Amino acid sequence: MTLSEVQNAISERKICVLIPTYNNEKTLKRVIDGVLDYTENIIVINDGSTDSTSEILKNYTQITVLHLPENKGKGNGLKIGFRKAKDLGFNYAITIDSDGQHYPDDIPVFVEALLNENEDVLLIGNRNMSQDGIPKKSSFGNRFSNFWFWFETGIKLEDTQSGYRLYPLHKIPKKYFTPKFEFEIEIIVRTAWRHVPVKNIPIKVLYDPTERVSHFRPFKDFTRISILNTILVFIALVYIIPRNFILNFRKKSFKKFIKEDILESEGTNRVKAFSIAMGVFVGFLPFGGYHTLLVISLSVVFKLNKVLAFIASNVSLPPFIPFIIVASLFLGSPFVSGDGDIFNQEWNFDLVKNNVLQYVIGSLILATSMSLISGIATYLFLNRVNPEKN
């Protein structure tokens, strides 16, 4: 794209550039000047800098500058910047760090990538962390972050820690829970959970130890990031993954579901059989209304077929519950002392309440037995229908 084409696209798409900064007096002017080659739609968030940042910013009357009285973290600065950008009528915000590692002349890369998309997208610059000159701790931290982002969203990226990004301002969450470096993980995970595509685009990067100032505190910030990922993983397993699965399942016709998700779904016949066996096992256990959450989460952890496991777990649907209770109490009766003969007792809720141990033992026996039977039967059936997928 030519310079004029980039400038026109920035104006038409209402794109601004956010520059959060904290004590980066060595590189701030260079970054702002580079961005000004493309647009004056710049918002600088001075996050309580104590160096000459405020003096440098006095020379840029054509841009928007927000001075925060004290340093509260990059995440807090970005949140304030996003709110200001929306108040000014912008639809997208490109964020670029002020420490000099990002090249402003990569702005056209973001603009062109946005123009090539048919929907709003969150773009993250891919710094190619395997190249020479990248600190090993940064490369390791990025791989660590990439793995958890994939686990939490199902999206594989090569760089999830780059601060050079393009955000669709009206698609990102309105409220956040983290104020510092971990904010940039929270926002991409929660935006992906809103069904907004998150993609990498190639950018350049400069690591100059003589001028780059990093405010990342290895122990404190890594601990905060680890706590955040623990929370996000829990939410993904108990809510996001089951929610997405159920939404996708409802969109398909029964015929299409049978064809694509059972006969032609990914995985060998053995994996499919294990998936159904696991679903049946969970379905027969006394977990109340938590079967779906449990079975989908276990399917993700053990890389099984989520659709088949979900369908199999529905043996616990209400019409089948009385039969499951009777069978569980019957199978558990030989293992408890006292009056274990359920057929000589009055049938009501107290029957199960007074025979909890008998019911639990029986349900484990029933779940294990039916799981083995259904798994073996499924494997034999699929091996006959699709023998090439063993």
PDB file of C-alpha atoms in Angstrom, residues 43-249:
ATOM      1  CA  ILE A  43      -3.413   8.920  22.022  1.00  0.00           C
ATOM      2  CA  VAL A  44      -0.445   8.802  24.399  1.00  0.00           C
ATOM      3  CA  ILE A  45      -1.085   7.561  27.932  1.00  0.00           C
ATOM      4  CA  ASN A  46       1.645   8.874  30.215  1.00  0.00           C
ATOM      5  CA  ASP A  47       1.396   6.363  33.067  1.00  0.00           C
ATOM      6  CA  GLY A  48       2.893   8.489  35.858  1.00  0.00           C
ATOM      7  CA  SER A  49       6.356   8.850  34.300  1.00  0.00           C
ATOM      8  CA  THR A  50       9.027  10.451  36.510  1.00  0.00           C
ATOM      9  CA  ASP A  51      11.594  11.179  33.777  1.00  0.00           C
ATOM     10  CA  SER A  52      11.384  13.818  31.026  1.00  0.00           C
ATOM     11  CA  THR A  53       8.356  12.226  29.335  1.00  0.00           C
ATOM     12  CA  SER A  54       6.028  15.101  30.221  1.00  0.00           C
ATOM     13  CA  GLU A  55       8.452  17.645  28.727  1.00  0.00           C
ATOM     14  CA  ILE A  56       8.771  15.619  25.513  1.00  0.00           C
ATOM     15  CA  LEU A  57       4.995  15.405  25.116  1.00  0.00           C
ATOM     16  CA  LYS A  58       4.600  19.203  25.374  1.00  0.00           C
ATOM     17  CA  ASN A  59       6.024  19.413  21.854  1.00  0.00           C
ATOM     18  CA  TYR A  60       3.136  17.405  20.335  1.00  0.00           C
ATOM     19  CA  THR A  61       0.095  19.663  20.425  1.00  0.00           C
ATOM     20  CA  GLN A  62      -1.561  17.854  17.503  1.00  0.00           C
ATOM     21  CA  ILE A  63      -2.078  14.587  19.400  1.00  0.00           C
ATOM     22  CA  THR A  64      -4.127  13.575  22.449  1.00  0.00           C
ATOM     23  CA  VAL A  65      -2.115  13.139  25.648  1.00  0.00           C
ATOM     24  CA  LEU A  66      -3.478  11.657  28.874  1.00  0.00           C
ATOM     25  CA  HIS A  67      -1.345  12.261  31.964  1.00  0.00           C
ATOM     26  CA  LEU A  68      -1.979   9.828  34.836  1.00  0.00           C
ATOM     27  CA  PRO A  69      -0.850  11.092  38.257  1.00  0.00           C
ATOM     28  CA  GLU A  70       0.801   7.825  39.262  1.00  0.00           C
ATOM     29  CA  ASN A  71       1.967   4.618  37.660  1.00  0.00           C
ATOM     30  CA  LYS A  72      -0.683   1.904  37.937  1.00  0.00           C
ATOM     31  CA  GLY A  73       0.409  -0.506  35.229  1.00  0.00           C
ATOM     32  CA  LYS A  74       0.251  -0.951  31.479  1.00  0.00           C
ATOM     33  CA  GLY A  75      -3.134  -2.660  31.610  1.00  0.00           C
ATOM     34  CA  ASN A  76      -4.682   0.253  33.455  1.00  0.00           C
ATOM     35  CA  GLY A  77      -3.202   2.684  30.932  1.00  0.00           C
ATOM     36  CA  LEU A  78      -4.561   0.712  27.988  1.00  0.00           C
ATOM     37  CA  LYS A  79      -8.043   0.541  29.525  1.00  0.00           C
ATOM     38  CA  ILE A  80      -8.078   4.328  29.902  1.00  0.00           C
ATOM     39  CA  GLY A  81      -6.786   4.670  26.337  1.00  0.00           C
ATOM     40  CA  PHE A  82      -9.498   2.393  24.947  1.00  0.00           C
ATOM     41  CA  ARG A  83     -12.219   4.398  26.687  1.00  0.00           C
ATOM     42  CA  LYS A  84     -10.818   7.671  25.344  1.00  0.00           C
ATOM     43  CA  ALA A  85     -10.553   6.253  21.821  1.00  0.00           C
ATOM     44  CA  LYS A  86     -14.219   5.200  21.851  1.00  0.00           C
ATOM     45  CA  ASP A  87     -15.239   8.587  23.234  1.00  0.00           C
ATOM     46  CA  LEU A  88     -13.445  10.216  20.288  1.00  0.00           C
ATOM     47  CA  GLY A  89     -15.365   8.032  17.823  1.00  0.00           C
ATOM     48  CA  PHE A  90     -12.671   5.555  16.782  1.00  0.00           C
ATOM     49  CA  ASN A  91     -13.553   1.987  15.753  1.00  0.00           C
ATOM     50  CA  TYR A  92     -10.062   0.454  15.979  1.00  0.00           C
ATOM     51  CA  ALA A  93      -6.932   1.071  18.017  1.00  0.00           C
ATOM     52  CA  ILE A  94      -3.398   0.032  17.124  1.00  0.00           C
ATOM     53  CA  THR A  95      -1.289  -0.261  20.272  1.00  0.00           C
ATOM     54  CA  ILE A  96       2.467   0.200  20.021  1.00  0.00           C
ATOM     55  CA  ASP A  97       4.984   0.087  22.871  1.00  0.00           C
ATOM     56  CA  SER A  98       7.113   3.164  23.504  1.00  0.00           C
ATOM     57  CA  ASP A  99      10.306   1.271  24.376  1.00  0.00           C
ATOM     58  CA  GLY A 100      11.547   1.260  20.787  1.00  0.00           C
ATOM     59  CA  GLN A 101      11.199  -2.439  20.022  1.00  0.00           C
ATOM     60  CA  HIS A 102       8.360  -1.874  17.532  1.00  0.00           C
ATOM     61  CA  TYR A 103       8.726  -0.208  14.143  1.00  0.00           C
ATOM     62  CA  PRO A 104       6.027   2.375  13.302  1.00  0.00           C
ATOM     63  CA  ASP A 105       6.513   1.552   9.623  1.00  0.00           C
ATOM     64  CA  ASP A 106       4.723  -1.753  10.331  1.00  0.00           C
ATOM     65  CA  ILE A 107       1.451   0.185  10.759  1.00  0.00           C
ATOM     66  CA  PRO A 108       0.583  -0.432   7.058  1.00  0.00           C
ATOM     67  CA  VAL A 109       0.870  -4.178   7.757  1.00  0.00           C
ATOM     68  CA  PHE A 110      -1.940  -3.918  10.316  1.00  0.00           C
ATOM     69  CA  VAL A 111      -4.058  -1.663   8.101  1.00  0.00           C
ATOM     70  CA  GLU A 112      -3.738  -3.923   5.058  1.00  0.00           C
ATOM     71  CA  ALA A 113      -4.494  -7.036   7.128  1.00  0.00           C
ATOM     72  CA  LEU A 114      -7.631  -5.368   8.479  1.00  0.00           C
ATOM     73  CA  LEU A 115      -8.779  -4.399   4.976  1.00  0.00           C
ATOM     74  CA  ASN A 116      -8.389  -8.010   3.858  1.00  0.00           C
ATOM     75  CA  GLU A 117     -10.739  -9.279   6.573  1.00  0.00           C
ATOM     76  CA  ASN A 118     -14.495  -9.608   6.104  1.00  0.00           C
ATOM     77  CA  GLU A 119     -15.180  -9.179   9.814  1.00  0.00           C
ATOM     78  CA  ASP A 120     -13.754  -7.487  12.872  1.00  0.00           C
ATOM     79  CA  VAL A 121     -10.555  -9.152  14.009  1.00  0.00           C
ATOM     80  CA  LEU A 122      -7.947  -8.731  16.737  1.00  0.00           C
ATOM     81  CA  LEU A 123      -4.478  -8.698  15.175  1.00  0.00           C
ATOM     82  CA  ILE A 124      -1.274  -9.397  17.121  1.00  0.00           C
ATOM     83  CA  GLY A 125       2.163  -8.709  15.687  1.00  0.00           C
ATOM     84  CA  ASN A 126       4.283 -11.844  15.344  1.00  0.00           C
ATOM     85  CA  ARG A 127       7.847 -10.934  16.272  1.00  0.00           C
ATOM     86  CA  ASN A 128       9.384 -14.266  15.168  1.00  0.00           C
ATOM     87  CA  MET A 129      10.853 -15.054  18.591  1.00  0.00           C
ATOM     88  CA  SER A 130      13.193 -17.697  17.149  1.00  0.00           C
ATOM     89  CA  GLN A 131      15.418 -15.150  15.383  1.00  0.00           C
ATOM     90  CA  ASP A 132      18.883 -14.159  16.622  1.00  0.00           C
ATOM     91  CA  GLY A 133      19.042 -11.458  19.260  1.00  0.00           C
ATOM     92  CA  ILE A 134      15.816 -12.360  21.061  1.00  0.00           C
ATOM     93  CA  PRO A 135      16.482 -12.962  24.788  1.00  0.00           C
ATOM     94  CA  LYS A 136      15.910 -16.594  25.757  1.00  0.00           C
ATOM     95  CA  LYS A 137      13.688 -15.641  28.696  1.00  0.00           C
ATOM     96  CA  SER A 138      11.434 -13.679  26.339  1.00  0.00           C
ATOM     97  CA  SER A 139      11.238 -16.590  23.911  1.00  0.00           C
ATOM     98  CA  PHE A 140      10.378 -19.035  26.725  1.00  0.00           C
ATOM     99  CA  GLY A 141       7.770 -16.699  28.189  1.00  0.00           C
ATOM    100  CA  ASN A 142       6.132 -16.358  24.795  1.00  0.00           C
ATOM    101  CA  ARG A 143       5.941 -20.133  24.265  1.00  0.00           C
ATOM    102  CA  PHE A 144       4.470 -20.480  27.745  1.00  0.00           C
ATOM    103  CA  SER A 145       1.840 -17.842  26.953  1.00  0.00           C
ATOM    104  CA  ASN A 146       1.059 -19.371  23.540  1.00  0.00           C
ATOM    105  CA  PHE A 147       0.340 -22.752  25.096  1.00  0.00           C
ATOM    106  CA  TRP A 148      -2.119 -21.428  27.674  1.00  0.00           C
ATOM    107  CA  PHE A 149      -3.835 -19.205  25.117  1.00  0.00           C
ATOM    108  CA  TRP A 150      -4.374 -22.274  22.929  1.00  0.00           C
ATOM    109  CA  PHE A 151      -5.668 -24.292  25.888  1.00  0.00           C
ATOM    110  CA  GLU A 152      -8.089 -21.530  26.873  1.00  0.00           C
ATOM    111  CA  THR A 153      -9.362 -20.656  23.388  1.00  0.00           C
ATOM    112  CA  GLY A 154      -8.411 -23.441  20.962  1.00  0.00           C
ATOM    113  CA  ILE A 155      -6.551 -20.876  18.805  1.00  0.00           C
ATOM    114  CA  LYS A 156      -2.908 -21.532  17.926  1.00  0.00           C
ATOM    115  CA  LEU A 157      -0.704 -18.441  17.656  1.00  0.00           C
ATOM    116  CA  GLU A 158       3.051 -17.975  17.383  1.00  0.00           C
ATOM    117  CA  ASP A 159       3.174 -14.770  19.434  1.00  0.00           C
ATOM    118  CA  THR A 160       0.672 -13.814  22.140  1.00  0.00           C
ATOM    119  CA  GLN A 161       2.836 -11.395  24.126  1.00  0.00           C
ATOM    120  CA  SER A 162       3.575  -8.741  21.527  1.00  0.00           C
ATOM    121  CA  GLY A 163       2.218  -5.331  22.515  1.00  0.00           C
ATOM    122  CA  TYR A 164       1.937  -4.294  18.854  1.00  0.00           C
ATOM    123  CA  ARG A 165      -1.736  -5.039  18.177  1.00  0.00           C
ATOM    124  CA  LEU A 166      -4.903  -3.883  16.454  1.00  0.00           C
ATOM    125  CA  TYR A 167      -8.057  -4.035  18.577  1.00  0.00           C
ATOM    126  CA  PRO A 168     -11.667  -3.781  17.355  1.00  0.00           C
ATOM    127  CA  LEU A 169     -12.841  -1.340  20.027  1.00  0.00           C
ATOM    128  CA  HIS A 170     -16.522  -2.288  19.882  1.00  0.00           C
ATOM    129  CA  LYS A 171     -15.871  -6.035  20.159  1.00  0.00           C
ATOM    130  CA  ILE A 172     -13.496  -6.196  23.114  1.00  0.00           C
ATOM    131  CA  PRO A 173     -14.926  -6.563  26.657  1.00  0.00           C
ATOM    132  CA  LYS A 174     -16.011  -3.407  28.464  1.00  0.00           C
ATOM    133  CA  LYS A 175     -14.789  -4.425  31.927  1.00  0.00           C
ATOM    134  CA  TYR A 176     -11.512  -6.067  32.965  1.00  0.00           C
ATOM    135  CA  PHE A 177     -10.075  -7.541  36.130  1.00  0.00           C
ATOM    136  CA  THR A 178      -6.305  -7.064  35.746  1.00  0.00           C
ATOM    137  CA  PRO A 179      -4.292  -3.804  35.728  1.00  0.00           C
ATOM    138  CA  LYS A 180      -0.739  -4.692  34.739  1.00  0.00           C
ATOM    139  CA  PHE A 181       1.102  -6.811  32.137  1.00  0.00           C
ATOM    140  CA  GLU A 182      -1.326  -9.704  32.524  1.00  0.00           C
ATOM    141  CA  PHE A 183      -4.054  -7.448  31.085  1.00  0.00           C
ATOM    142  CA  GLU A 184      -2.791  -8.158  27.570  1.00  0.00           C
ATOM    143  CA  ILE A 185      -3.433 -11.868  28.122  1.00  0.00           C
ATOM    144  CA  GLU A 186      -6.856 -11.308  29.660  1.00  0.00           C
ATOM    145  CA  ILE A 187      -8.073  -9.118  26.812  1.00  0.00           C
ATOM    146  CA  ILE A 188      -7.123 -11.468  23.967  1.00  0.00           C
ATOM    147  CA  VAL A 189      -8.538 -14.545  25.728  1.00  0.00           C
ATOM    148  CA  ARG A 190     -11.827 -12.876  26.630  1.00  0.00           C
ATOM    149  CA  THR A 191     -12.125 -11.309  23.164  1.00  0.00           C
ATOM    150  CA  ALA A 192     -11.632 -14.749  21.595  1.00  0.00           C
ATOM    151  CA  TRP A 193     -14.352 -16.086  23.912  1.00  0.00           C
ATOM    152  CA  ARG A 194     -16.665 -13.486  22.304  1.00  0.00           C
ATOM    153  CA  HIS A 195     -16.111 -15.282  18.956  1.00  0.00           C
ATOM    154  CA  VAL A 196     -13.834 -12.551  17.577  1.00  0.00           C
ATOM    155  CA  PRO A 197     -11.005 -14.013  15.419  1.00  0.00           C
ATOM    156  CA  VAL A 198      -7.515 -13.478  16.891  1.00  0.00           C
ATOM    157  CA  LYS A 199      -4.669 -13.702  14.373  1.00  0.00           C
ATOM    158  CA  ASN A 200      -0.938 -13.087  14.039  1.00  0.00           C
ATOM    159  CA  ILE A 201       0.620 -10.900  11.367  1.00  0.00           C
ATOM    160  CA  PRO A 202       4.393 -10.648  10.756  1.00  0.00           C
ATOM    161  CA  ILE A 203       6.205  -7.588  12.117  1.00  0.00           C
ATOM    162  CA  LYS A 204       9.793  -6.523  12.733  1.00  0.00           C
ATOM    163  CA  VAL A 205      11.265  -6.163  16.207  1.00  0.00           C
ATOM    164  CA  LEU A 206      14.327  -4.451  17.681  1.00  0.00           C
ATOM    165  CA  TYR A 207      15.930  -5.480  20.967  1.00  0.00           C
ATOM    166  CA  ASP A 208      18.534  -2.857  21.875  1.00  0.00           C
ATOM    167  CA  PRO A 209      19.704  -3.342  25.486  1.00  0.00           C
ATOM    168  CA  THR A 210      21.402   0.090  25.481  1.00  0.00           C
ATOM    169  CA  GLU A 211      18.141   2.014  25.168  1.00  0.00           C
ATOM    170  CA  ARG A 212      15.278  -0.380  25.881  1.00  0.00           C
ATOM    171  CA  VAL A 213      13.725  -0.027  29.336  1.00  0.00           C
ATOM    172  CA  SER A 214      11.612  -2.970  30.475  1.00  0.00           C
ATOM    173  CA  HIS A 215       9.314  -2.672  33.462  1.00  0.00           C
ATOM    174  CA  PHE A 216       8.486  -6.364  33.574  1.00  0.00           C
ATOM    175  CA  ARG A 217       9.184  -7.782  37.055  1.00  0.00           C
ATOM    176  CA  PRO A 218       9.991 -11.470  36.482  1.00  0.00           C
ATOM    177  CA  PHE A 219       8.796 -12.926  39.773  1.00  0.00           C
ATOM    178  CA  LYS A 220       5.821 -10.680  40.573  1.00  0.00           C
ATOM    179  CA  ASP A 221       4.474 -10.394  37.042  1.00  0.00           C
ATOM    180  CA  PHE A 222       5.010 -14.055  36.181  1.00  0.00           C
ATOM    181  CA  THR A 223       3.122 -14.966  39.364  1.00  0.00           C
ATOM    182  CA  ARG A 224       0.249 -12.649  38.413  1.00  0.00           C
ATOM    183  CA  ILE A 225       0.152 -14.135  34.914  1.00  0.00           C
ATOM    184  CA  SER A 226       0.144 -17.680  36.317  1.00  0.00           C
ATOM    185  CA  ILE A 227      -2.757 -16.867  38.655  1.00  0.00           C
ATOM    186  CA  LEU A 228      -4.683 -15.317  35.765  1.00  0.00           C
ATOM    187  CA  ASN A 229      -4.122 -18.349  33.545  1.00  0.00           C
ATOM    188  CA  THR A 230      -5.302 -20.655  36.338  1.00  0.00           C
ATOM    189  CA  ILE A 231      -8.554 -18.691  36.567  1.00  0.00           C
ATOM    190  CA  LEU A 232      -8.987 -18.550  32.780  1.00  0.00           C
ATOM    191  CA  VAL A 233      -8.395 -22.295  32.415  1.00  0.00           C
ATOM    192  CA  PHE A 234     -11.030 -23.004  35.071  1.00  0.00           C
ATOM    193  CA  ILE A 235     -13.565 -20.743  33.334  1.00  0.00           C
ATOM    194  CA  ALA A 236     -12.757 -22.320  29.966  1.00  0.00           C
ATOM    195  CA  LEU A 237     -13.268 -25.861  31.247  1.00  0.00           C
ATOM    196  CA  VAL A 238     -16.450 -25.321  33.243  1.00  0.00           C
ATOM    197  CA  TYR A 239     -18.196 -22.742  31.037  1.00  0.00           C
ATOM    198  CA  ILE A 240     -16.659 -21.589  27.728  1.00  0.00           C
ATOM    199  CA  ILE A 241     -15.902 -24.992  26.163  1.00  0.00           C
ATOM    200  CA  PRO A 242     -19.276 -26.557  27.076  1.00  0.00           C
ATOM    201  CA  ARG A 243     -21.078 -23.366  25.951  1.00  0.00           C
ATOM    202  CA  ASN A 244     -19.355 -23.318  22.556  1.00  0.00           C
ATOM    203  CA  PHE A 245     -19.950 -27.013  22.072  1.00  0.00           C
ATOM    204  CA  ILE A 246     -23.668 -26.778  22.784  1.00  0.00           C
ATOM    205  CA  LEU A 247     -24.034 -23.732  20.486  1.00  0.00           C
ATOM    206  CA  ASN A 248     -22.289 -25.529  17.623  1.00  0.00           C
ATOM    207  CA  PHE A 249     -24.290 -28.704  18.213  1.00  0.00           C
TER     208      PHE A 249
END
